[in-house]
Amino acid sequence: MDDYPLLNLFWTMLWFFLWVMWFFLLFKVITDIFRDHSLHGWGKAGWLILVLLIPFIGVFIYVIARGRSMHERDAKQIKENEAAFRSYVQQAAGSSGGGGGSADELSKLSALKDKGDISQEEFERAKARILA
């Protein structure tokens, strides 16, 4: 380690970090090109050729020209993923919108029976229908 000073080590780490960040940005731009529904075939092909043939200039032009819409597409994708996740959780939990599922229906049924609005036989039939 004597022939490689500490400052050179820091410079190497800095350049490595910038290299990794460059690839991250390149992949982010390429992903955004394919995810954008407002761009069609030739537009996507043109941006992709520019980004791949002249990587530094192409990526910087893309970020300058389409950076704001890139952020908007990211935010839209996050909202869609969150809505899909919530929908999945509600479906998996068995609740459809506002209802509490079969346990909630059974408690309402029990309250009706306790108040005397339905007989024991009606309660048993409704309970069997809910549990089936």
Short mmCIF file of N, CA and C in Angstrom, two decimals:
data_model
loop_
_atom_site.label_atom_id
_atom_site.label_comp_id
_atom_site.label_asym_id
_atom_site.label_seq_id
_atom_site.Cartn_x
_atom_site.Cartn_y
_atom_site.Cartn_z
N MET A 1 0.81 -1.19 0.00
CA MET A 1 0.00 0.00 0.00
C MET A 1 0.86 1.26 0.00
N ASP A 2 2.15 1.10 0.14
CA ASP A 2 3.03 2.26 0.19
C ASP A 2 3.11 2.99 -1.14
N ASP A 3 2.93 2.28 -2.24
CA ASP A 3 3.06 2.93 -3.54
C ASP A 3 1.71 3.49 -4.05
N TYR A 4 0.67 3.40 -3.25
CA TYR A 4 -0.65 3.93 -3.65
C TYR A 4 -1.16 4.84 -2.54
N PRO A 5 -0.92 6.16 -2.65
CA PRO A 5 -1.26 7.08 -1.57
C PRO A 5 -2.78 7.14 -1.30
N LEU A 6 -3.08 7.65 -0.13
CA LEU A 6 -4.47 7.73 0.32
C LEU A 6 -5.31 8.61 -0.61
N LEU A 7 -4.76 9.69 -1.10
CA LEU A 7 -5.50 10.58 -2.00
C LEU A 7 -5.86 9.85 -3.30
N ASN A 8 -4.96 9.04 -3.81
CA ASN A 8 -5.28 8.26 -5.01
C ASN A 8 -6.39 7.26 -4.74
N LEU A 9 -6.41 6.71 -3.54
CA LEU A 9 -7.49 5.79 -3.17
C LEU A 9 -8.83 6.52 -3.18
N PHE A 10 -8.87 7.72 -2.64
CA PHE A 10 -10.10 8.51 -2.66
C PHE A 10 -10.53 8.85 -4.08
N TRP A 11 -9.58 9.21 -4.94
CA TRP A 11 -9.89 9.51 -6.33
C TRP A 11 -10.45 8.28 -7.04
N THR A 12 -9.86 7.12 -6.78
CA THR A 12 -10.34 5.88 -7.38
C THR A 12 -11.76 5.58 -6.93
N MET A 13 -12.02 5.76 -5.64
CA MET A 13 -13.38 5.53 -5.12
C MET A 13 -14.37 6.51 -5.74
N LEU A 14 -13.98 7.76 -5.91
CA LEU A 14 -14.84 8.76 -6.52
C LEU A 14 -15.17 8.38 -7.96
N TRP A 15 -14.14 8.02 -8.72
CA TRP A 15 -14.38 7.64 -10.12
C TRP A 15 -15.23 6.38 -10.22
N PHE A 16 -15.03 5.42 -9.33
CA PHE A 16 -15.85 4.21 -9.32
C PHE A 16 -17.30 4.53 -9.01
N PHE A 17 -17.51 5.41 -8.03
CA PHE A 17 -18.86 5.84 -7.67
C PHE A 17 -19.53 6.54 -8.86
N LEU A 18 -18.83 7.43 -9.52
CA LEU A 18 -19.39 8.13 -10.68
C LEU A 18 -19.69 7.16 -11.82
N TRP A 19 -18.85 6.16 -11.99
CA TRP A 19 -19.07 5.15 -13.02
C TRP A 19 -20.34 4.35 -12.74
N VAL A 20 -20.53 3.94 -11.49
CA VAL A 20 -21.74 3.21 -11.11
C VAL A 20 -22.97 4.10 -11.29
N MET A 21 -22.88 5.35 -10.87
CA MET A 21 -24.01 6.28 -11.02
C MET A 21 -24.32 6.51 -12.50
N TRP A 22 -23.31 6.54 -13.34
CA TRP A 22 -23.52 6.71 -14.78
C TRP A 22 -24.33 5.55 -15.34
N PHE A 23 -23.95 4.32 -14.98
CA PHE A 23 -24.71 3.17 -15.46
C PHE A 23 -26.14 3.17 -14.92
N PHE A 24 -26.30 3.58 -13.67
CA PHE A 24 -27.65 3.68 -13.11
C PHE A 24 -28.49 4.66 -13.92
N LEU A 25 -27.93 5.82 -14.24
CA LEU A 25 -28.64 6.82 -15.03
C LEU A 25 -28.93 6.31 -16.43
N LEU A 26 -27.98 5.64 -17.04
CA LEU A 26 -28.17 5.08 -18.38
C LEU A 26 -29.31 4.08 -18.39
N PHE A 27 -29.34 3.15 -17.44
CA PHE A 27 -30.42 2.16 -17.38
C PHE A 27 -31.76 2.81 -17.07
N LYS A 28 -31.75 3.84 -16.24
CA LYS A 28 -32.99 4.56 -15.91
C LYS A 28 -33.56 5.22 -17.16
N VAL A 29 -32.71 5.83 -17.96
CA VAL A 29 -33.16 6.49 -19.18
C VAL A 29 -33.68 5.46 -20.18
N ILE A 30 -32.98 4.36 -20.35
CA ILE A 30 -33.44 3.32 -21.29
C ILE A 30 -34.78 2.75 -20.83
N THR A 31 -34.93 2.51 -19.54
CA THR A 31 -36.21 2.03 -19.00
C THR A 31 -37.31 3.04 -19.25
N ASP A 32 -37.02 4.31 -19.06
CA ASP A 32 -38.02 5.35 -19.27
C ASP A 32 -38.42 5.45 -20.74
N ILE A 33 -37.48 5.25 -21.63
CA ILE A 33 -37.80 5.28 -23.07
C ILE A 33 -38.84 4.21 -23.39
N PHE A 34 -38.65 3.01 -22.89
CA PHE A 34 -39.58 1.93 -23.19
C PHE A 34 -40.89 2.05 -22.42
N ARG A 35 -40.89 2.72 -21.27
CA ARG A 35 -42.09 2.84 -20.46
C ARG A 35 -43.01 3.95 -20.94
N ASP A 36 -42.48 4.91 -21.67
CA ASP A 36 -43.26 6.07 -22.11
C ASP A 36 -44.26 5.67 -23.18
N HIS A 37 -45.56 5.85 -22.89
CA HIS A 37 -46.60 5.49 -23.84
C HIS A 37 -46.86 6.60 -24.86
N SER A 38 -46.38 7.80 -24.60
CA SER A 38 -46.59 8.89 -25.56
C SER A 38 -45.61 8.80 -26.73
N LEU A 39 -44.48 8.15 -26.52
CA LEU A 39 -43.53 7.91 -27.61
C LEU A 39 -43.95 6.65 -28.35
N HIS A 40 -43.89 6.71 -29.66
CA HIS A 40 -44.22 5.53 -30.44
C HIS A 40 -42.95 5.00 -31.11
N GLY A 41 -43.06 4.01 -31.92
CA GLY A 41 -41.95 3.26 -32.49
C GLY A 41 -40.73 4.05 -32.89
N TRP A 42 -40.88 4.99 -33.84
CA TRP A 42 -39.71 5.71 -34.33
C TRP A 42 -39.13 6.64 -33.28
N GLY A 43 -39.98 7.22 -32.45
CA GLY A 43 -39.48 8.09 -31.38
C GLY A 43 -38.63 7.32 -30.38
N LYS A 44 -39.13 6.13 -29.99
CA LYS A 44 -38.35 5.29 -29.08
C LYS A 44 -37.06 4.83 -29.72
N ALA A 45 -37.14 4.45 -30.99
CA ALA A 45 -35.94 3.99 -31.69
C ALA A 45 -34.91 5.12 -31.79
N GLY A 46 -35.37 6.32 -32.10
CA GLY A 46 -34.46 7.46 -32.21
C GLY A 46 -33.76 7.76 -30.90
N TRP A 47 -34.52 7.84 -29.82
CA TRP A 47 -33.92 8.11 -28.52
C TRP A 47 -32.96 7.00 -28.13
N LEU A 48 -33.34 5.76 -28.38
CA LEU A 48 -32.49 4.63 -28.01
C LEU A 48 -31.18 4.65 -28.80
N ILE A 49 -31.26 4.93 -30.09
CA ILE A 49 -30.04 5.02 -30.91
C ILE A 49 -29.15 6.15 -30.41
N LEU A 50 -29.75 7.29 -30.11
CA LEU A 50 -28.97 8.43 -29.60
C LEU A 50 -28.30 8.08 -28.28
N VAL A 51 -29.04 7.44 -27.39
CA VAL A 51 -28.50 7.12 -26.07
C VAL A 51 -27.43 6.03 -26.15
N LEU A 52 -27.58 5.09 -27.08
CA LEU A 52 -26.60 4.01 -27.15
C LEU A 52 -25.38 4.35 -28.00
N LEU A 53 -25.55 5.15 -29.05
CA LEU A 53 -24.41 5.49 -29.90
C LEU A 53 -23.57 6.63 -29.35
N ILE A 54 -24.21 7.60 -28.75
CA ILE A 54 -23.50 8.73 -28.15
C ILE A 54 -23.95 8.81 -26.69
N PRO A 55 -23.48 7.91 -25.85
CA PRO A 55 -24.08 7.74 -24.53
C PRO A 55 -24.09 8.99 -23.65
N PHE A 56 -22.97 9.65 -23.49
CA PHE A 56 -22.93 10.79 -22.57
C PHE A 56 -23.83 11.92 -23.05
N ILE A 57 -23.64 12.32 -24.28
CA ILE A 57 -24.43 13.43 -24.82
C ILE A 57 -25.90 13.03 -24.94
N GLY A 58 -26.17 11.81 -25.40
CA GLY A 58 -27.54 11.34 -25.56
C GLY A 58 -28.31 11.32 -24.26
N VAL A 59 -27.69 10.81 -23.20
CA VAL A 59 -28.36 10.76 -21.90
C VAL A 59 -28.59 12.16 -21.36
N PHE A 60 -27.62 13.03 -21.49
CA PHE A 60 -27.79 14.39 -20.97
C PHE A 60 -28.86 15.15 -21.76
N ILE A 61 -28.92 14.95 -23.08
CA ILE A 61 -29.97 15.58 -23.88
C ILE A 61 -31.34 15.03 -23.46
N TYR A 62 -31.42 13.71 -23.23
CA TYR A 62 -32.68 13.10 -22.82
C TYR A 62 -33.14 13.65 -21.47
N VAL A 63 -32.22 13.75 -20.53
CA VAL A 63 -32.58 14.24 -19.20
C VAL A 63 -33.01 15.70 -19.27
N ILE A 64 -32.34 16.50 -20.09
CA ILE A 64 -32.73 17.91 -20.22
C ILE A 64 -34.07 18.03 -20.92
N ALA A 65 -34.27 17.29 -22.00
CA ALA A 65 -35.49 17.42 -22.80
C ALA A 65 -36.69 16.77 -22.16
N ARG A 66 -36.51 15.64 -21.51
CA ARG A 66 -37.65 14.87 -21.01
C ARG A 66 -37.56 14.56 -19.52
N GLY A 67 -36.74 15.28 -18.79
CA GLY A 67 -36.55 15.02 -17.36
C GLY A 67 -37.81 15.20 -16.54
N ARG A 68 -38.57 16.27 -16.81
CA ARG A 68 -39.79 16.52 -16.04
C ARG A 68 -40.82 15.42 -16.29
N SER A 69 -41.01 15.05 -17.53
CA SER A 69 -41.99 14.00 -17.82
C SER A 69 -41.49 12.65 -17.32
N MET A 70 -40.19 12.49 -17.20
CA MET A 70 -39.62 11.27 -16.65
C MET A 70 -40.06 11.12 -15.19
N HIS A 71 -40.00 12.21 -14.46
CA HIS A 71 -40.45 12.22 -13.06
C HIS A 71 -41.95 11.96 -12.97
N GLU A 72 -42.73 12.56 -13.86
CA GLU A 72 -44.18 12.36 -13.84
C GLU A 72 -44.54 10.90 -14.13
N ARG A 73 -43.82 10.26 -15.05
CA ARG A 73 -44.07 8.85 -15.32
C ARG A 73 -43.70 7.98 -14.12
N ASP A 74 -42.63 8.34 -13.43
CA ASP A 74 -42.26 7.60 -12.21
C ASP A 74 -43.35 7.72 -11.16
N ALA A 75 -43.85 8.95 -10.95
CA ALA A 75 -44.89 9.17 -9.94
C ALA A 75 -46.17 8.42 -10.32
N LYS A 76 -46.52 8.43 -11.59
CA LYS A 76 -47.71 7.71 -12.05
C LYS A 76 -47.55 6.21 -11.83
N GLN A 77 -46.37 5.68 -12.13
CA GLN A 77 -46.11 4.25 -11.93
C GLN A 77 -46.20 3.88 -10.46
N ILE A 78 -45.70 4.73 -9.58
CA ILE A 78 -45.77 4.47 -8.15
C ILE A 78 -47.22 4.45 -7.68
N LYS A 79 -48.03 5.40 -8.15
CA LYS A 79 -49.44 5.43 -7.76
C LYS A 79 -50.18 4.20 -8.26
N GLU A 80 -49.90 3.77 -9.49
CA GLU A 80 -50.54 2.57 -10.03
C GLU A 80 -50.14 1.33 -9.24
N ASN A 81 -48.87 1.22 -8.89
CA ASN A 81 -48.41 0.08 -8.10
C ASN A 81 -49.05 0.06 -6.72
N GLU A 82 -49.17 1.25 -6.11
CA GLU A 82 -49.79 1.34 -4.79
C GLU A 82 -51.27 0.97 -4.85
N ALA A 83 -51.97 1.44 -5.88
CA ALA A 83 -53.39 1.10 -6.03
C ALA A 83 -53.57 -0.40 -6.27
N ALA A 84 -52.69 -0.98 -7.07
CA ALA A 84 -52.77 -2.43 -7.32
C ALA A 84 -52.49 -3.21 -6.04
N PHE A 85 -51.54 -2.73 -5.25
CA PHE A 85 -51.23 -3.41 -3.99
C PHE A 85 -52.40 -3.33 -3.03
N ARG A 86 -53.00 -2.14 -2.90
CA ARG A 86 -54.16 -2.00 -2.00
C ARG A 86 -55.32 -2.87 -2.46
N SER A 87 -55.55 -2.92 -3.76
CA SER A 87 -56.60 -3.76 -4.30
C SER A 87 -56.33 -5.23 -3.99
N TYR A 88 -55.10 -5.64 -4.14
CA TYR A 88 -54.74 -7.03 -3.85
C TYR A 88 -54.94 -7.34 -2.37
N VAL A 89 -54.52 -6.43 -1.50
CA VAL A 89 -54.66 -6.65 -0.06
C VAL A 89 -56.14 -6.75 0.31
N GLN A 90 -56.98 -5.86 -0.24
CA GLN A 90 -58.41 -5.91 0.05
C GLN A 90 -59.01 -7.22 -0.46
N GLN A 91 -58.60 -7.65 -1.63
CA GLN A 91 -59.12 -8.90 -2.19
C GLN A 91 -58.66 -10.09 -1.35
N ALA A 92 -57.40 -10.08 -0.94
CA ALA A 92 -56.87 -11.19 -0.15
C ALA A 92 -57.49 -11.23 1.24
N ALA A 93 -57.82 -10.06 1.78
CA ALA A 93 -58.42 -10.00 3.12
C ALA A 93 -59.89 -10.38 3.08
N GLY A 94 -60.48 -10.39 1.91
CA GLY A 94 -61.88 -10.80 1.79
C GLY A 94 -62.86 -9.66 1.92
N SER A 95 -62.38 -8.45 2.05
CA SER A 95 -63.30 -7.32 2.14
C SER A 95 -63.48 -6.72 0.76
N SER A 96 -64.69 -6.45 0.41
CA SER A 96 -64.97 -5.88 -0.91
C SER A 96 -65.39 -4.44 -0.75
N GLY A 97 -64.42 -3.55 -0.71
CA GLY A 97 -64.72 -2.12 -0.61
C GLY A 97 -64.89 -1.70 0.83
N GLY A 98 -66.15 -1.70 1.34
CA GLY A 98 -66.39 -1.19 2.68
C GLY A 98 -66.83 -2.24 3.65
N GLY A 99 -67.23 -3.44 3.20
CA GLY A 99 -67.72 -4.47 4.09
C GLY A 99 -66.61 -5.09 4.90
N GLY A 100 -66.99 -5.75 5.99
CA GLY A 100 -66.00 -6.35 6.85
C GLY A 100 -65.87 -7.84 6.65
N GLY A 101 -66.55 -8.40 5.66
CA GLY A 101 -66.45 -9.82 5.40
C GLY A 101 -67.49 -10.60 6.16
N SER A 102 -67.27 -11.92 6.28
CA SER A 102 -68.26 -12.80 6.88
C SER A 102 -68.38 -12.57 8.39
N ALA A 103 -67.31 -12.20 9.06
CA ALA A 103 -67.39 -11.95 10.51
C ALA A 103 -68.30 -10.78 10.81
N ASP A 104 -68.22 -9.74 9.99
CA ASP A 104 -69.09 -8.57 10.18
C ASP A 104 -70.55 -8.94 9.92
N GLU A 105 -70.78 -9.75 8.88
CA GLU A 105 -72.15 -10.17 8.57
C GLU A 105 -72.71 -11.04 9.68
N LEU A 106 -71.89 -11.92 10.25
CA LEU A 106 -72.35 -12.76 11.35
C LEU A 106 -72.70 -11.94 12.58
N SER A 107 -71.92 -10.92 12.87
CA SER A 107 -72.22 -10.08 14.04
C SER A 107 -73.52 -9.30 13.83
N LYS A 108 -73.75 -8.84 12.60
CA LYS A 108 -75.02 -8.16 12.31
C LYS A 108 -76.19 -9.12 12.43
N LEU A 109 -75.99 -10.34 11.95
CA LEU A 109 -77.03 -11.36 12.03
C LEU A 109 -77.34 -11.70 13.49
N SER A 110 -76.31 -11.81 14.31
CA SER A 110 -76.48 -12.10 15.73
C SER A 110 -77.24 -10.97 16.43
N ALA A 111 -76.93 -9.73 16.05
CA ALA A 111 -77.64 -8.60 16.64
C ALA A 111 -79.11 -8.63 16.26
N LEU A 112 -79.43 -9.00 15.03
CA LEU A 112 -80.84 -9.11 14.62
C LEU A 112 -81.55 -10.20 15.41
N LYS A 113 -80.88 -11.31 15.64
CA LYS A 113 -81.48 -12.40 16.41
C LYS A 113 -81.70 -11.98 17.85
N ASP A 114 -80.72 -11.26 18.43
CA ASP A 114 -80.84 -10.81 19.82
C ASP A 114 -81.97 -9.81 20.00
N LYS A 115 -82.20 -8.97 18.99
CA LYS A 115 -83.30 -7.99 19.05
C LYS A 115 -84.65 -8.66 18.83
N GLY A 116 -84.65 -9.88 18.30
CA GLY A 116 -85.90 -10.58 18.06
C GLY A 116 -86.46 -10.33 16.66
N ASP A 117 -85.68 -9.73 15.78
CA ASP A 117 -86.16 -9.46 14.43
C ASP A 117 -86.22 -10.72 13.58
N ILE A 118 -85.36 -11.71 13.89
CA ILE A 118 -85.39 -12.98 13.16
C ILE A 118 -85.43 -14.12 14.18
N SER A 119 -85.97 -15.25 13.74
CA SER A 119 -86.07 -16.40 14.64
C SER A 119 -84.75 -17.18 14.63
N GLN A 120 -84.68 -18.18 15.53
CA GLN A 120 -83.48 -19.01 15.63
C GLN A 120 -83.27 -19.78 14.33
N GLU A 121 -84.33 -20.31 13.71
CA GLU A 121 -84.20 -21.06 12.47
C GLU A 121 -83.71 -20.18 11.33
N GLU A 122 -84.23 -18.95 11.25
CA GLU A 122 -83.77 -18.01 10.20
C GLU A 122 -82.30 -17.67 10.41
N PHE A 123 -81.94 -17.51 11.69
CA PHE A 123 -80.54 -17.22 12.01
C PHE A 123 -79.63 -18.36 11.57
N GLU A 124 -80.02 -19.61 11.84
CA GLU A 124 -79.20 -20.76 11.46
C GLU A 124 -79.07 -20.88 9.95
N ARG A 125 -80.17 -20.64 9.19
CA ARG A 125 -80.11 -20.72 7.74
C ARG A 125 -79.19 -19.64 7.17
N ALA A 126 -79.34 -18.41 7.67
CA ALA A 126 -78.51 -17.30 7.18
C ALA A 126 -77.04 -17.54 7.55
N LYS A 127 -76.80 -18.07 8.73
CA LYS A 127 -75.43 -18.35 9.16
C LYS A 127 -74.80 -19.42 8.28
N ALA A 128 -75.56 -20.47 7.94
CA ALA A 128 -75.05 -21.52 7.08
C ALA A 128 -74.76 -20.97 5.68
N ARG A 129 -75.60 -20.05 5.19
CA ARG A 129 -75.38 -19.44 3.87
C ARG A 129 -74.12 -18.58 3.87
N ILE A 130 -73.90 -17.83 4.95
CA ILE A 130 -72.71 -16.97 5.04
C ILE A 130 -71.44 -17.81 5.13
N LEU A 131 -71.47 -18.87 5.91
CA LEU A 131 -70.28 -19.69 6.11
C LEU A 131 -69.99 -20.63 4.95
N ALA A 132 -70.98 -20.84 4.08
CA ALA A 132 -70.79 -21.76 2.95
C ALA A 132 -69.97 -21.16 1.83
#
